Structure formats: structure tokens, C-alpha cells
Amino acid sequence: MQSEPETVCNVAISFDRCKITSVTCSCGNKDIFYCAHVVALSLYRIRKPDQVKLHLPISETLFQMNRDQLQKFVQYLITVHHTEVLPTAQKLADEILSQNSEINQVHGAPDPTAGASIDDENCWHLDEEQVQEQVKLFLSQGGYHGSGKQLNLLFAKVREMLKMRDSNGARMLTLITEQFMADPRLVLWRQQGTAMTDKYRQLWDELGALWMCIVLNPHCKLEQKASWLKQLKKWNSVDVCPWEDGNHGNELPNLTNALPQGANANQENMGQCKSLEYQHLPAHKFVEDGESYLTLAVEVALIGLGQQRVMPDGLYAQEKVCRNEEQLISKLQEIELDDTLVKIFRKQAVFLLEAGPYSGLGEVVHRESVPMHTFAKYLFTSLLPHDAELAYKTALRAMR
């Protein structure tokens, strides 16, 4: 077997406060993620830091040169790259020699190798152009299995970024959303009055779910949330922007309504990573004793599942409601009930039975309300070993 000839690639990586802020490689590989050569150099730099040469900012190097060295540096630079550099060099020389030029009105000169200032936000390198091209390519393939799978991989990457608190998560999702909004099929479907395909609608659902995660992130600054709200309103004002379901008018969907006003509340307690097992973590800032994040999460889930709400129009929207309910219940089923959680279940079951028109298990339920059978079955099986009478009351109320 003949092996391929070895190729040498020139790789340059810029760092800023422990983050890779820019990469270049002569391999010409066009992808969203780093090429193998950039990864190899990064690993080599981590394992053998003394063998990879780090360069000072070019401004520092120039400061150390005398007049003769500076002239030699410039002339050699022009000689090596005369076809690319010479026109720019002549233009800059003319401007510097002109006393009234704009370049002489500014003190100092820019240095792209010096990095950002301490006040500037630093973030990991993201090739925005490649993200846009990839999403545009996947959408142009008609949303078939292969392209849909690739888009879901991109969504998974955004989720991973959000989990790691990488600021590129919101940037990447913004780029993806822009390409979704620019999809020519949206105009075609609107003109023809036809609905989008189920596979394509599922991609939009995932897009909306990720934006929900971003705007509800308690670690984000109010300025960021305000800018996202402005951008979401801008997208929502576009005629071809699909509605979340058939009941929405011109009001912005739940994405922007989810923006909290008090985003700085209780931030320091939210930084713990979720373990593999659900545990009670004390919630110090809440009034009642014995409350934890786990009990609060379970209680919020039970409140949401038990609310009386109108079933949306359209088969797809109805299936989406049922699917989301089943997913939430399956998450609750992963939690082992202890005495504290059983008290929460008892409290919520009694409240749902005795509450007024807002309860899905109340005495009066609207005929177009979302059915409570799946949720009631979960309540029944959870309460039966601990409070059989309450479990049967809940089940009989749901069967009426």
C-alpha cells in the first residue's frame, strides 16, 4: 500500500484569558469545528508547553527595535510579500507623510496580536460564516433524514455550550435562527397557504426550546436579556415567522414572555452541577423549613401539570402538548419518593381537588380543557402506597 504524501500545515492559535479566540490553518478545511491540526497543536501545547514558541504582541517587539531594525523589518516584509503588501504599504506611507490625514489624528496604532482589553468580553473562537453555510446547506436539502439529523447535532452542540456556560451558545443559536428565518420555503408555504412538514416543525420546536433555555438562564446579564428580547421581537415581526401554535396572533410567543424581570435573584445558589442522582439541596433563601431545590422543582412540575388549560387547535399542536406532558411525567418518575416528597404530592392533590376553575381536577372543567387522565394516573400510582383514599379520590375525579 502506498501512503499519502505527508503535508505540512501552518497553524496559528490566539489566546485570551485561557480561551482560544482565533485559529487559522493552511489545510483549507471548512467546518464548524476545529480541524485536526488545530486540535493536535492545542494538545501538544498543553502537554509540552516549553516546546511551543509563544510570541509577544507585535507592538512590544517593534518597541524593542531601533530605527535601522525597524526599516529592515518593513523592507523585508514588503520583499517577502510584495504582491500582497506593497499596495497597502504605499497607501499607509502616503497617509503617514500627510500631516492632515486621518491616521495622524489618532495616537498610537492598532495591534491585532495584543488581544482584547480587560473590560472586553472574551469568548471562544466560533467560525460564524461556516455555521451559517452549514445550516443553509442542511435546510436546502429539504429537511430529510440526513439533514435533520445534522441540524439536531447542531442543536445538541448548542445545549452543550449552554451547559458549559459558553457564551458562544447564544451566538451559535442566533446564527442558526437567522438561517431558519431566511429559508425560502417559509415564503412559499405562506403564499400557498400550506402547513410546514412535521419534521420541519419539530426543528422549529427545538429552536424555540433552546431560546427558552437562554432567556431563562439566571446567570445572564440584564443587558443580554434585553438584547435578546429586541432580537426576538424583530424576528417575530417578520411575516413568514411561524407561530408557536394556531392560537397566536401578533403577540410575541412564549419565548419573550418567559423573560424574567428579576434576573439577579438567587444567582449564587444556581451554580452547582446536577449529579447523576436527584438529591435534596437546601434552599437557604426560602422561608419554609425543609424546602430544597428538589421539592420546589417537583412542586412546580405538579402545579404545571395540574393546571386547567385549553387544548390547542390542530393535530400537531395537540400531539406536542401530550408529548411534553409525557416527557415531564417520565422525568418525575425517575425521582424516588421520600417522606418529604410524599407530603408535596398530598398537598398538591388536595389543592387540585379543592381548587377552583384553574385546576384541571376541579369540580368544574371546561369541555375544551386538556385531559387530565395521564397526569391523574401518575398521581394515583404515586399516592396509592401512601394514601389510598386520596389516590382513589383523584382517580375518580379524573374519570368523571
mmCIF file of C-alpha atoms in Angstrom:
data_model
loop_
_atom_site.group_PDB
_atom_site.id
_atom_site.type_symbol
_atom_site.label_atom_id
_atom_site.label_comp_id
_atom_site.label_asym_id
_atom_site.label_seq_id
_atom_site.Cartn_x
_atom_site.Cartn_y
_atom_site.Cartn_z
ATOM 1 C CA MET A 1 0.000 0.000 0.000
ATOM 2 C CA GLN A 2 1.163 3.474 -0.814
ATOM 3 C CA SER A 3 0.776 6.023 1.930
ATOM 4 C CA GLU A 4 -0.312 9.540 1.107
ATOM 5 C CA PRO A 5 2.479 12.121 0.987
ATOM 6 C CA GLU A 6 2.931 13.953 4.258
ATOM 7 C CA THR A 7 1.634 17.508 4.180
ATOM 8 C CA VAL A 8 2.800 20.292 6.456
ATOM 9 C CA CYS A 9 0.129 22.691 7.729
ATOM 10 C CA ASN A 10 0.803 26.083 9.239
ATOM 11 C CA VAL A 11 -1.367 26.602 12.309
ATOM 12 C CA ALA A 12 -1.734 29.777 14.366
ATOM 13 C CA ILE A 13 -3.745 29.976 17.588
ATOM 14 C CA SER A 14 -4.500 33.117 19.583
ATOM 15 C CA PHE A 15 -5.311 33.013 23.307
ATOM 16 C CA ASP A 16 -7.030 35.499 25.569
ATOM 17 C CA ARG A 17 -7.543 34.779 29.269
ATOM 18 C CA CYS A 18 -7.339 30.980 28.878
ATOM 19 C CA LYS A 19 -9.635 30.859 25.847
ATOM 20 C CA ILE A 20 -8.838 30.188 22.188
ATOM 21 C CA THR A 21 -10.097 33.334 20.481
ATOM 22 C CA SER A 22 -8.941 32.733 16.900
ATOM 23 C CA VAL A 23 -7.433 29.944 14.807
ATOM 24 C CA THR A 24 -6.010 29.732 11.313
ATOM 25 C CA CYS A 25 -4.798 26.666 9.451
ATOM 26 C CA SER A 26 -3.414 26.302 5.948
ATOM 27 C CA CYS A 27 -5.187 22.961 5.406
ATOM 28 C CA GLY A 28 -8.211 24.765 3.974
ATOM 29 C CA ASN A 29 -10.684 22.549 5.826
ATOM 30 C CA LYS A 30 -14.080 24.251 6.078
ATOM 31 C CA ASP A 31 -16.100 23.081 9.057
ATOM 32 C CA ILE A 32 -17.852 24.444 12.117
ATOM 33 C CA PHE A 33 -15.442 22.669 14.465
ATOM 34 C CA TYR A 34 -11.660 22.898 14.740
ATOM 35 C CA CYS A 35 -9.683 20.884 12.213
ATOM 36 C CA ALA A 36 -7.445 18.030 13.376
ATOM 37 C CA HIS A 37 -4.324 20.179 13.060
ATOM 38 C CA VAL A 38 -5.642 22.853 15.434
ATOM 39 C CA VAL A 39 -6.659 20.172 17.942
ATOM 40 C CA ALA A 40 -3.247 18.493 17.626
ATOM 41 C CA LEU A 41 -1.400 21.767 18.233
ATOM 42 C CA SER A 42 -3.620 22.585 21.224
ATOM 43 C CA LEU A 43 -2.944 19.187 22.817
ATOM 44 C CA TYR A 44 0.769 19.488 22.055
ATOM 45 C CA ARG A 45 0.826 22.933 23.676
ATOM 46 C CA ILE A 46 -0.906 21.554 26.795
ATOM 47 C CA ARG A 47 1.404 18.534 27.137
ATOM 48 C CA LYS A 48 4.667 20.220 26.107
ATOM 49 C CA PRO A 49 4.280 23.940 26.821
ATOM 50 C CA ASP A 50 8.029 24.598 26.702
ATOM 51 C CA GLN A 51 8.372 23.348 23.121
ATOM 52 C CA VAL A 52 5.756 25.657 21.568
ATOM 53 C CA LYS A 53 7.003 29.164 20.979
ATOM 54 C CA LEU A 54 4.813 31.983 22.237
ATOM 55 C CA HIS A 55 5.186 35.414 20.628
ATOM 56 C CA LEU A 56 4.768 38.750 22.315
ATOM 57 C CA PRO A 57 2.345 41.226 20.746
ATOM 58 C CA ILE A 58 3.947 42.722 17.653
ATOM 59 C CA SER A 59 3.757 46.206 19.199
ATOM 60 C CA GLU A 60 6.060 45.054 22.024
ATOM 61 C CA THR A 61 8.539 43.601 19.538
ATOM 62 C CA LEU A 62 8.568 46.781 17.447
ATOM 63 C CA PHE A 63 9.108 48.866 20.593
ATOM 64 C CA GLN A 64 12.367 46.974 21.256
ATOM 65 C CA MET A 65 13.792 47.756 17.770
ATOM 66 C CA ASN A 66 15.921 50.754 16.851
ATOM 67 C CA ARG A 67 15.483 52.801 13.666
ATOM 68 C CA ASP A 68 17.696 50.599 11.461
ATOM 69 C CA GLN A 69 15.991 47.426 12.677
ATOM 70 C CA LEU A 70 12.543 48.900 12.022
ATOM 71 C CA GLN A 71 13.490 49.885 8.468
ATOM 72 C CA LYS A 72 14.978 46.458 7.786
ATOM 73 C CA PHE A 73 11.867 44.773 9.217
ATOM 74 C CA VAL A 74 9.495 46.762 6.984
ATOM 75 C CA GLN A 75 11.578 46.324 3.830
ATOM 76 C CA TYR A 76 11.974 42.584 4.330
ATOM 77 C CA LEU A 77 8.227 42.255 4.980
ATOM 78 C CA ILE A 78 7.471 44.043 1.713
ATOM 79 C CA THR A 79 10.055 41.960 -0.156
ATOM 80 C CA VAL A 80 8.659 38.619 1.024
ATOM 81 C CA HIS A 81 5.015 39.551 0.367
ATOM 82 C CA HIS A 82 5.450 42.347 -2.169
ATOM 83 C CA THR A 83 2.388 41.468 -4.282
ATOM 84 C CA GLU A 84 0.030 41.418 -1.283
ATOM 85 C CA VAL A 85 1.592 44.054 0.967
ATOM 86 C CA LEU A 86 3.063 46.652 -1.406
ATOM 87 C CA PRO A 87 -0.182 48.499 -2.379
ATOM 88 C CA THR A 88 -1.232 48.763 1.267
ATOM 89 C CA ALA A 89 2.272 49.783 2.345
ATOM 90 C CA GLN A 90 2.399 52.594 -0.224
ATOM 91 C CA LYS A 91 -1.054 53.834 0.791
ATOM 92 C CA LEU A 92 -0.149 53.865 4.504
ATOM 93 C CA ALA A 93 3.170 55.593 3.789
ATOM 94 C CA ASP A 94 1.397 58.382 1.888
ATOM 95 C CA GLU A 95 -1.109 58.850 4.725
ATOM 96 C CA ILE A 96 1.593 58.940 7.407
ATOM 97 C CA LEU A 97 3.590 61.548 5.466
ATOM 98 C CA SER A 98 0.475 63.712 5.114
ATOM 99 C CA GLN A 99 0.033 65.907 8.198
ATOM 100 C CA ASN A 100 -3.734 66.289 7.701
ATOM 101 C CA SER A 101 -4.509 62.609 7.150
ATOM 102 C CA GLU A 102 -6.915 60.806 9.452
ATOM 103 C CA ILE A 103 -4.272 58.318 10.542
ATOM 104 C CA ASN A 104 -2.177 61.142 12.059
ATOM 105 C CA GLN A 105 -5.121 62.377 14.134
ATOM 106 C CA VAL A 106 -5.078 59.181 16.232
ATOM 107 C CA HIS A 107 -2.442 58.450 18.863
ATOM 108 C CA GLY A 108 -0.734 55.092 18.562
ATOM 109 C CA ALA A 109 -1.654 52.296 16.166
ATOM 110 C CA PRO A 110 -3.815 49.162 16.330
ATOM 111 C CA ASP A 111 -2.260 45.818 17.234
ATOM 112 C CA PRO A 112 -4.378 42.757 16.357
ATOM 113 C CA THR A 113 -1.918 40.490 18.194
ATOM 114 C CA ALA A 114 -2.362 42.241 21.551
ATOM 115 C CA GLY A 115 -5.781 40.755 22.258
ATOM 116 C CA ALA A 116 -8.772 42.422 23.850
ATOM 117 C CA SER A 117 -8.655 44.776 26.812
ATOM 118 C CA ILE A 118 -9.552 43.581 30.286
ATOM 119 C CA ASP A 119 -13.030 45.128 30.020
ATOM 120 C CA ASP A 120 -13.855 43.479 26.695
ATOM 121 C CA GLU A 121 -15.766 40.220 26.664
ATOM 122 C CA ASN A 122 -13.617 37.291 25.609
ATOM 123 C CA CYS A 123 -15.166 34.188 24.111
ATOM 124 C CA TRP A 124 -14.078 31.002 22.389
ATOM 125 C CA HIS A 125 -13.452 31.104 18.667
ATOM 126 C CA LEU A 126 -16.532 30.441 16.542
ATOM 127 C CA ASP A 127 -16.461 30.486 12.748
ATOM 128 C CA GLU A 128 -19.755 32.286 12.180
ATOM 129 C CA GLU A 129 -19.544 32.078 8.396
ATOM 130 C CA GLN A 130 -19.195 28.299 8.489
ATOM 131 C CA VAL A 131 -22.133 27.927 10.887
ATOM 132 C CA GLN A 132 -24.324 29.916 8.514
ATOM 133 C CA GLU A 133 -23.170 27.956 5.463
ATOM 134 C CA GLN A 134 -23.711 24.588 7.150
ATOM 135 C CA VAL A 135 -27.234 25.428 8.346
ATOM 136 C CA LYS A 136 -28.131 26.889 4.955
ATOM 137 C CA LEU A 137 -26.886 23.707 3.267
ATOM 138 C CA PHE A 138 -28.857 21.425 5.615
ATOM 139 C CA LEU A 139 -32.049 23.445 5.132
ATOM 140 C CA SER A 140 -31.638 23.408 1.354
ATOM 141 C CA GLN A 141 -31.702 19.596 1.430
ATOM 142 C CA GLY A 142 -35.402 19.658 2.269
ATOM 143 C CA GLY A 143 -35.298 18.543 5.893
ATOM 144 C CA TYR A 144 -34.832 14.883 5.046
ATOM 145 C CA HIS A 145 -33.409 12.349 7.486
ATOM 146 C CA GLY A 146 -29.739 13.165 6.910
ATOM 147 C CA SER A 147 -30.038 16.943 7.076
ATOM 148 C CA GLY A 148 -32.475 16.791 10.007
ATOM 149 C CA LYS A 149 -30.010 14.622 11.891
ATOM 150 C CA GLN A 150 -27.211 17.114 11.220
ATOM 151 C CA LEU A 151 -29.348 20.012 12.444
ATOM 152 C CA ASN A 152 -30.204 18.088 15.614
ATOM 153 C CA LEU A 153 -26.467 17.575 16.160
ATOM 154 C CA LEU A 154 -26.034 21.348 15.929
ATOM 155 C CA PHE A 155 -28.832 21.829 18.450
ATOM 156 C CA ALA A 156 -27.122 19.307 20.742
ATOM 157 C CA LYS A 157 -23.909 21.320 20.422
ATOM 158 C CA VAL A 158 -25.770 24.476 21.474
ATOM 159 C CA ARG A 159 -27.183 22.633 24.502
ATOM 160 C CA GLU A 160 -23.677 21.504 25.420
ATOM 161 C CA MET A 161 -22.424 25.088 25.157
ATOM 162 C CA LEU A 162 -25.243 26.350 27.374
ATOM 163 C CA LYS A 163 -24.486 23.639 29.926
ATOM 164 C CA MET A 164 -20.829 24.735 29.995
ATOM 165 C CA ARG A 165 -21.907 28.420 30.204
ATOM 166 C CA ASP A 166 -20.133 29.112 26.930
ATOM 167 C CA SER A 167 -21.243 32.491 25.579
ATOM 168 C CA ASN A 168 -20.974 31.071 22.062
ATOM 169 C CA GLY A 169 -24.151 29.068 22.704
ATOM 170 C CA ALA A 170 -26.373 32.119 22.222
ATOM 171 C CA ARG A 171 -24.224 33.333 19.314
ATOM 172 C CA MET A 172 -24.486 29.995 17.540
ATOM 173 C CA LEU A 173 -28.244 29.760 18.117
ATOM 174 C CA THR A 174 -28.654 33.291 16.744
ATOM 175 C CA LEU A 175 -26.835 32.290 13.554
ATOM 176 C CA ILE A 176 -28.970 29.147 13.218
ATOM 177 C CA THR A 177 -32.181 31.128 13.764
ATOM 178 C CA GLU A 178 -31.204 33.684 11.125
ATOM 179 C CA GLN A 179 -30.809 30.912 8.554
ATOM 180 C CA PHE A 180 -34.142 29.363 9.572
ATOM 181 C CA MET A 181 -35.817 32.751 9.116
ATOM 182 C CA ALA A 182 -34.177 33.147 5.686
ATOM 183 C CA ASP A 183 -35.425 29.745 4.462
ATOM 184 C CA PRO A 184 -37.295 30.424 1.170
ATOM 185 C CA ARG A 185 -39.787 27.638 1.934
ATOM 186 C CA LEU A 186 -41.398 29.814 4.615
ATOM 187 C CA VAL A 187 -42.461 32.321 1.958
ATOM 188 C CA LEU A 188 -43.642 29.524 -0.339
ATOM 189 C CA TRP A 189 -45.740 27.844 2.359
ATOM 190 C CA ARG A 190 -47.275 31.175 3.342
ATOM 191 C CA GLN A 191 -48.164 32.052 -0.260
ATOM 192 C CA GLN A 192 -49.665 28.619 -0.899
ATOM 193 C CA GLY A 193 -51.442 28.522 2.454
ATOM 194 C CA THR A 194 -49.950 25.112 3.275
ATOM 195 C CA ALA A 195 -48.591 23.969 6.613
ATOM 196 C CA MET A 196 -44.937 23.086 7.092
ATOM 197 C CA THR A 197 -43.982 19.425 7.355
ATOM 198 C CA ASP A 198 -43.933 17.712 10.744
ATOM 199 C CA LYS A 199 -40.161 17.108 10.611
ATOM 200 C CA TYR A 200 -39.534 20.765 9.834
ATOM 201 C CA ARG A 201 -41.920 21.871 12.590
ATOM 202 C CA GLN A 202 -40.043 19.675 15.070
ATOM 203 C CA LEU A 203 -36.848 21.545 14.192
ATOM 204 C CA TRP A 204 -38.626 24.844 14.896
ATOM 205 C CA ASP A 205 -39.866 23.416 18.204
ATOM 206 C CA GLU A 206 -36.296 22.569 19.180
ATOM 207 C CA LEU A 207 -35.201 26.054 18.148
ATOM 208 C CA GLY A 208 -37.857 27.594 20.398
ATOM 209 C CA ALA A 209 -36.951 25.305 23.300
ATOM 210 C CA LEU A 210 -33.308 26.372 23.114
ATOM 211 C CA TRP A 211 -34.258 30.057 23.116
ATOM 212 C CA MET A 212 -36.388 29.350 26.177
ATOM 213 C CA CYS A 213 -33.305 27.921 27.908
ATOM 214 C CA ILE A 214 -31.293 31.014 27.012
ATOM 215 C CA VAL A 215 -33.787 33.666 28.131
ATOM 216 C CA LEU A 216 -34.459 31.807 31.404
ATOM 217 C CA ASN A 217 -30.755 31.450 32.250
ATOM 218 C CA PRO A 218 -30.329 33.167 35.661
ATOM 219 C CA HIS A 219 -26.604 33.707 35.070
ATOM 220 C CA CYS A 220 -27.067 36.080 32.119
ATOM 221 C CA LYS A 221 -26.889 39.839 32.486
ATOM 222 C CA LEU A 222 -29.935 42.045 32.082
ATOM 223 C CA GLU A 223 -28.286 43.769 29.110
ATOM 224 C CA GLN A 224 -28.003 40.421 27.324
ATOM 225 C CA LYS A 225 -31.623 39.572 28.038
ATOM 226 C CA ALA A 226 -32.728 42.965 26.751
ATOM 227 C CA SER A 227 -30.795 42.478 23.508
ATOM 228 C CA TRP A 228 -32.308 39.002 23.025
ATOM 229 C CA LEU A 229 -35.789 40.387 23.651
ATOM 230 C CA LYS A 230 -35.188 43.036 20.995
ATOM 231 C CA GLN A 231 -33.939 40.405 18.536
ATOM 232 C CA LEU A 232 -36.841 38.026 19.229
ATOM 233 C CA LYS A 233 -39.338 40.841 18.679
ATOM 234 C CA LYS A 234 -37.602 41.690 15.415
ATOM 235 C CA TRP A 235 -37.882 38.085 14.187
ATOM 236 C CA ASN A 236 -41.473 37.862 15.365
ATOM 237 C CA SER A 237 -42.402 40.950 13.337
ATOM 238 C CA VAL A 238 -41.407 39.195 10.097
ATOM 239 C CA ASP A 239 -44.484 37.971 8.208
ATOM 240 C CA VAL A 240 -43.099 34.496 7.490
ATOM 241 C CA CYS A 241 -42.175 33.782 11.122
ATOM 242 C CA PRO A 242 -44.198 30.661 12.046
ATOM 243 C CA TRP A 243 -46.443 30.840 15.086
ATOM 244 C CA GLU A 244 -45.896 28.518 18.015
ATOM 245 C CA ASP A 245 -49.418 27.154 17.506
ATOM 246 C CA GLY A 246 -52.597 28.183 15.736
ATOM 247 C CA ASN A 247 -53.838 30.371 18.597
ATOM 248 C CA HIS A 248 -51.150 33.064 18.456
ATOM 249 C CA GLY A 249 -51.892 36.425 16.924
ATOM 250 C CA ASN A 250 -49.394 39.216 16.515
ATOM 251 C CA GLU A 251 -48.301 38.993 20.135
ATOM 252 C CA LEU A 252 -44.807 37.638 20.632
ATOM 253 C CA PRO A 253 -44.983 33.946 21.626
ATOM 254 C CA ASN A 254 -43.954 32.493 24.941
ATOM 255 C CA LEU A 255 -40.267 32.926 24.149
ATOM 256 C CA THR A 256 -40.239 36.616 25.061
ATOM 257 C CA ASN A 257 -42.909 36.297 27.751
ATOM 258 C CA ALA A 258 -40.504 33.983 29.571
ATOM 259 C CA LEU A 259 -38.004 36.794 30.177
ATOM 260 C CA PRO A 260 -37.891 37.354 33.965
ATOM 261 C CA GLN A 261 -37.594 40.857 35.367
ATOM 262 C CA GLY A 262 -35.583 39.955 38.469
ATOM 263 C CA ALA A 263 -32.782 38.074 36.764
ATOM 264 C CA ASN A 264 -30.223 38.670 39.521
ATOM 265 C CA ALA A 265 -32.198 36.932 42.249
ATOM 266 C CA ASN A 266 -30.615 33.902 43.893
ATOM 267 C CA GLN A 267 -27.816 33.540 41.335
ATOM 268 C CA GLU A 268 -25.110 32.281 43.639
ATOM 269 C CA ASN A 269 -27.045 29.129 44.573
ATOM 270 C CA MET A 270 -27.628 28.057 40.964
ATOM 271 C CA GLY A 271 -24.052 27.197 40.086
ATOM 272 C CA GLN A 272 -23.912 23.598 41.250
ATOM 273 C CA CYS A 273 -23.705 20.917 38.580
ATOM 274 C CA LYS A 274 -26.507 18.367 38.575
ATOM 275 C CA SER A 275 -25.394 14.981 39.875
ATOM 276 C CA LEU A 276 -26.454 11.658 38.456
ATOM 277 C CA GLU A 277 -28.841 11.115 41.384
ATOM 278 C CA TYR A 278 -31.521 13.579 42.429
ATOM 279 C CA GLN A 279 -30.736 14.958 45.887
ATOM 280 C CA HIS A 280 -32.204 17.494 48.304
ATOM 281 C CA LEU A 281 -30.105 20.682 48.206
ATOM 282 C CA PRO A 282 -31.073 23.238 50.877
ATOM 283 C CA ALA A 283 -32.654 26.435 49.585
ATOM 284 C CA HIS A 284 -31.400 28.949 52.148
ATOM 285 C CA LYS A 285 -33.333 31.966 50.924
ATOM 286 C CA PHE A 286 -36.799 30.431 51.172
ATOM 287 C CA VAL A 287 -38.994 30.934 54.206
ATOM 288 C CA GLU A 288 -40.395 27.475 54.878
ATOM 289 C CA ASP A 289 -38.220 24.906 56.628
ATOM 290 C CA GLY A 290 -37.329 21.660 54.912
ATOM 291 C CA GLU A 291 -37.597 23.026 51.385
ATOM 292 C CA SER A 292 -34.967 22.112 48.841
ATOM 293 C CA TYR A 293 -34.482 22.640 45.136
ATOM 294 C CA LEU A 294 -35.760 19.108 44.542
ATOM 295 C CA THR A 295 -39.013 19.648 46.464
ATOM 296 C CA LEU A 296 -39.550 23.002 44.773
ATOM 297 C CA ALA A 297 -38.912 21.505 41.328
ATOM 298 C CA VAL A 298 -41.354 18.651 41.955
ATOM 299 C CA GLU A 299 -43.982 21.043 43.298
ATOM 300 C CA VAL A 300 -43.654 23.356 40.287
ATOM 301 C CA ALA A 301 -43.985 20.368 37.936
ATOM 302 C CA LEU A 302 -47.143 19.159 39.709
ATOM 303 C CA ILE A 303 -48.648 22.661 39.624
ATOM 304 C CA GLY A 304 -47.963 22.966 35.906
ATOM 305 C CA LEU A 305 -49.340 19.531 35.063
ATOM 306 C CA GLY A 306 -52.477 20.066 37.134
ATOM 307 C CA GLN A 307 -53.497 23.437 35.721
ATOM 308 C CA GLN A 308 -56.626 23.611 33.595
ATOM 309 C CA ARG A 309 -55.584 24.780 30.132
ATOM 310 C CA VAL A 310 -57.199 24.879 26.713
ATOM 311 C CA MET A 311 -56.263 22.197 24.204
ATOM 312 C CA PRO A 312 -54.695 23.978 21.186
ATOM 313 C CA ASP A 313 -56.092 23.747 17.672
ATOM 314 C CA GLY A 314 -54.504 21.402 15.167
ATOM 315 C CA LEU A 315 -53.426 17.788 15.465
ATOM 316 C CA TYR A 316 -49.703 18.552 15.635
ATOM 317 C CA ALA A 317 -50.098 21.104 18.432
ATOM 318 C CA GLN A 318 -52.239 18.637 20.408
ATOM 319 C CA GLU A 319 -49.677 15.866 19.966
ATOM 320 C CA LYS A 320 -46.973 18.275 21.099
ATOM 321 C CA VAL A 321 -48.895 19.059 24.302
ATOM 322 C CA CYS A 322 -49.339 15.357 25.078
ATOM 323 C CA ARG A 323 -45.711 14.589 24.255
ATOM 324 C CA ASN A 324 -44.410 17.359 26.521
ATOM 325 C CA GLU A 325 -46.671 16.157 29.343
ATOM 326 C CA GLU A 326 -45.396 12.588 28.991
ATOM 327 C CA GLN A 327 -41.778 13.760 28.979
ATOM 328 C CA LEU A 328 -42.270 15.762 32.173
ATOM 329 C CA ILE A 329 -44.013 12.844 33.894
ATOM 330 C CA SER A 330 -41.209 10.491 32.843
ATOM 331 C CA LYS A 331 -38.725 12.871 34.486
ATOM 332 C CA LEU A 332 -40.784 12.841 37.680
ATOM 333 C CA GLN A 333 -40.865 9.042 37.623
ATOM 334 C CA GLU A 334 -37.069 8.985 37.814
ATOM 335 C CA ILE A 335 -37.249 10.548 41.288
ATOM 336 C CA GLU A 336 -37.600 8.205 44.254
ATOM 337 C CA LEU A 337 -40.349 9.465 46.563
ATOM 338 C CA ASP A 338 -39.376 10.002 50.191
ATOM 339 C CA ASP A 339 -41.493 11.319 53.069
ATOM 340 C CA THR A 340 -40.823 14.944 52.124
ATOM 341 C CA LEU A 341 -41.917 14.457 48.520
ATOM 342 C CA VAL A 342 -44.975 12.428 49.542
ATOM 343 C CA LYS A 343 -46.107 15.442 51.586
ATOM 344 C CA ILE A 344 -45.754 17.578 48.464
ATOM 345 C CA PHE A 345 -47.856 15.100 46.474
ATOM 346 C CA ARG A 346 -50.570 15.048 49.177
ATOM 347 C CA LYS A 347 -50.614 18.832 49.388
ATOM 348 C CA GLN A 348 -50.925 19.304 45.625
ATOM 349 C CA ALA A 349 -53.530 16.544 45.193
ATOM 350 C CA VAL A 350 -55.771 18.087 47.863
ATOM 351 C CA PHE A 351 -55.267 21.528 46.362
ATOM 352 C CA LEU A 352 -56.187 20.300 42.858
ATOM 353 C CA LEU A 353 -59.352 18.625 44.153
ATOM 354 C CA GLU A 354 -60.494 21.676 46.121
ATOM 355 C CA ALA A 355 -59.281 24.469 43.834
ATOM 356 C CA GLY A 356 -61.487 26.478 41.546
ATOM 357 C CA PRO A 357 -61.554 26.888 37.766
ATOM 358 C CA TYR A 358 -57.769 26.939 37.433
ATOM 359 C CA SER A 359 -57.446 23.298 38.486
ATOM 360 C CA GLY A 360 -57.636 20.501 35.930
ATOM 361 C CA LEU A 361 -59.092 18.251 38.644
ATOM 362 C CA GLY A 362 -61.571 20.793 39.991
ATOM 363 C CA GLU A 363 -65.336 20.296 40.169
ATOM 364 C CA VAL A 364 -65.964 22.318 37.002
ATOM 365 C CA VAL A 365 -63.766 21.710 33.965
ATOM 366 C CA HIS A 366 -64.163 23.345 30.571
ATOM 367 C CA ARG A 367 -65.028 20.904 27.807
ATOM 368 C CA GLU A 368 -62.042 22.046 25.678
ATOM 369 C CA SER A 369 -59.539 21.689 28.510
ATOM 370 C CA VAL A 370 -56.531 19.388 28.181
ATOM 371 C CA PRO A 371 -57.481 15.913 29.539
ATOM 372 C CA MET A 372 -56.016 15.027 32.926
ATOM 373 C CA HIS A 373 -56.032 11.222 32.507
ATOM 374 C CA THR A 374 -52.271 10.747 32.065
ATOM 375 C CA PHE A 375 -51.422 13.058 34.952
ATOM 376 C CA ALA A 376 -54.158 11.566 37.164
ATOM 377 C CA LYS A 377 -52.805 8.067 36.514
ATOM 378 C CA TYR A 378 -49.355 9.205 37.634
ATOM 379 C CA LEU A 379 -50.804 10.825 40.773
ATOM 380 C CA PHE A 380 -52.840 7.682 41.509
ATOM 381 C CA THR A 381 -49.881 5.282 41.238
ATOM 382 C CA SER A 382 -47.652 7.623 43.270
ATOM 383 C CA LEU A 383 -50.159 8.195 46.100
ATOM 384 C CA LEU A 384 -51.624 4.673 46.309
ATOM 385 C CA PRO A 385 -48.892 3.162 48.560
ATOM 386 C CA HIS A 386 -49.035 6.159 50.910
ATOM 387 C CA ASP A 387 -52.624 7.470 50.891
ATOM 388 C CA ALA A 388 -55.079 5.129 49.160
ATOM 389 C CA GLU A 389 -58.155 7.254 49.923
ATOM 390 C CA LEU A 390 -56.662 10.375 48.356
ATOM 391 C CA ALA A 391 -55.391 8.349 45.396
ATOM 392 C CA TYR A 392 -58.883 6.990 44.629
ATOM 393 C CA LYS A 393 -60.458 10.444 45.058
ATOM 394 C CA THR A 394 -58.027 11.803 42.475
ATOM 395 C CA ALA A 395 -58.658 8.934 40.047
ATOM 396 C CA LEU A 396 -62.461 9.119 40.344
ATOM 397 C CA ARG A 397 -62.418 12.895 39.827
ATOM 398 C CA ALA A 398 -60.412 12.439 36.604
ATOM 399 C CA MET A 399 -62.833 9.719 35.366
ATOM 400 C CA ARG A 400 -65.999 11.800 35.785
#
